[in-house]
Short mmCIF file of C-alpha atoms in Angstrom, two decimals:
data_model
loop_
_atom_site.label_atom_id
_atom_site.label_comp_id
_atom_site.label_asym_id
_atom_site.label_seq_id
_atom_site.Cartn_x
_atom_site.Cartn_y
_atom_site.Cartn_z
CA MET A 1 40.08 -16.31 -30.97
CA VAL A 2 43.35 -18.10 -31.59
CA ILE A 3 45.17 -18.29 -35.04
CA GLU A 4 47.13 -21.16 -36.32
CA HIS A 5 49.52 -20.05 -38.96
CA LEU A 6 51.19 -22.59 -41.39
CA THR A 7 53.62 -21.83 -44.26
CA PHE A 8 54.20 -24.45 -46.88
CA GLU A 9 56.63 -24.24 -49.73
CA VAL A 10 54.87 -25.63 -52.79
CA PRO A 11 56.24 -25.28 -56.41
CA LEU A 12 54.11 -23.03 -58.41
CA THR A 13 53.12 -26.20 -60.69
CA CYS A 14 51.67 -28.02 -57.81
CA GLN A 15 49.78 -25.27 -56.08
CA ALA A 16 46.44 -26.00 -57.88
CA ALA A 17 46.82 -29.64 -56.57
CA PHE A 18 47.73 -28.39 -53.09
CA LEU A 19 44.71 -26.08 -52.89
CA TYR A 20 42.28 -28.73 -54.22
CA TRP A 21 43.36 -31.48 -51.93
CA ASP A 22 43.77 -29.08 -49.01
CA HIS A 23 40.13 -28.01 -49.32
CA ARG A 24 38.84 -31.55 -50.04
CA ILE A 25 40.74 -33.23 -47.10
CA TRP A 26 41.96 -30.74 -44.49
CA THR A 27 39.22 -27.90 -44.68
CA THR A 28 36.23 -30.31 -45.00
CA ALA A 29 37.47 -32.31 -41.90
CA LEU A 30 38.31 -29.22 -39.93
CA MET A 31 34.91 -27.76 -40.48
CA THR A 32 33.38 -30.70 -38.49
CA GLN A 33 35.42 -29.94 -35.36
CA PRO A 34 34.15 -27.89 -32.43
CA GLY A 35 35.97 -24.73 -32.00
CA TYR A 36 36.74 -24.36 -35.82
CA VAL A 37 36.03 -20.92 -37.08
CA SER A 38 37.49 -20.31 -40.61
CA LYS A 39 40.41 -20.88 -42.87
CA GLU A 40 42.17 -18.72 -45.48
CA ILE A 41 45.10 -19.46 -47.77
CA TRP A 42 47.35 -16.75 -49.15
CA ARG A 43 50.10 -16.84 -51.60
CA ASP A 44 53.18 -14.94 -50.38
CA ARG A 45 53.83 -11.98 -52.63
CA LYS A 46 57.62 -11.97 -52.12
CA SER A 47 57.94 -15.81 -52.36
CA PRO A 48 55.04 -17.07 -54.55
CA GLN A 49 56.12 -20.63 -53.88
CA CYS A 50 55.02 -20.10 -50.34
CA LEU A 51 51.39 -20.42 -49.26
CA GLN A 52 50.21 -19.16 -45.78
CA LEU A 53 47.43 -20.96 -44.30
CA ILE A 54 45.46 -18.97 -41.50
CA ILE A 55 43.20 -21.18 -39.50
CA ARG A 56 41.02 -19.47 -36.86
CA TRP A 57 39.94 -21.40 -33.52
CA HIS A 58 37.49 -20.25 -30.94
CA SER A 59 40.17 -20.91 -28.30
CA TRP A 60 43.60 -22.52 -27.71
CA GLU A 61 41.78 -25.40 -25.83
CA ALA A 62 39.58 -26.25 -28.79
CA TRP A 63 42.57 -26.29 -31.10
CA GLN A 64 44.57 -28.48 -28.82
CA LYS A 65 41.66 -30.96 -28.23
CA LEU A 66 42.03 -32.29 -31.86
CA ASP A 67 42.77 -36.01 -31.73
CA PRO A 68 46.46 -36.54 -32.92
CA TYR A 69 45.53 -39.92 -34.45
CA TRP A 70 42.88 -38.11 -36.46
CA LEU A 71 45.36 -35.46 -37.63
CA SER A 72 47.81 -38.10 -38.56
CA ALA A 73 45.30 -39.97 -40.69
CA LEU A 74 44.27 -36.70 -42.50
CA ASP A 75 48.05 -35.99 -43.07
CA GLN A 76 48.51 -39.38 -44.59
CA ARG A 77 45.58 -39.03 -46.77
CA PHE A 78 46.89 -35.49 -47.97
CA GLN A 79 50.36 -36.92 -48.68
CA ALA A 80 48.91 -39.66 -50.72
CA ALA A 81 46.78 -37.36 -52.67
CA MET A 82 49.69 -34.99 -53.50
CA GLN A 83 52.06 -37.92 -54.30
CA SER A 84 49.55 -39.31 -56.80
CA GLN A 85 49.70 -35.82 -58.46
CA HIS A 86 53.53 -36.22 -58.36
CA CYS A 87 53.59 -33.04 -56.28
CA GLN A 88 55.99 -32.24 -53.37
CA TYR A 89 55.61 -29.84 -50.61
CA ARG A 90 57.12 -29.02 -47.22
CA LEU A 91 56.06 -27.33 -44.12
CA VAL A 92 58.21 -24.45 -43.57
CA GLN A 93 56.64 -22.75 -40.48
CA SER A 94 54.05 -23.81 -37.91
CA GLN A 95 52.74 -21.31 -35.23
#
């Protein structure tokens, strides 16, 4: 099993929108991919504006086989959804 770990900085006032759209766009799409296992989102206790996304994959190969154009299209949909809510966020760390 391989863990993808993403950290996003999201203002507290925008976290509900982030969680909603992340589930609706990203999680729903990832669930259709071979090799996807599960996903969790945690709020950082020391920095509550930071959300930690933990995504589990069966293997490194399965994770790396994701189509970059498909990922880009999902990212654009997510950005548009967040902008429609007047919410900003930024990726702080990706592992």
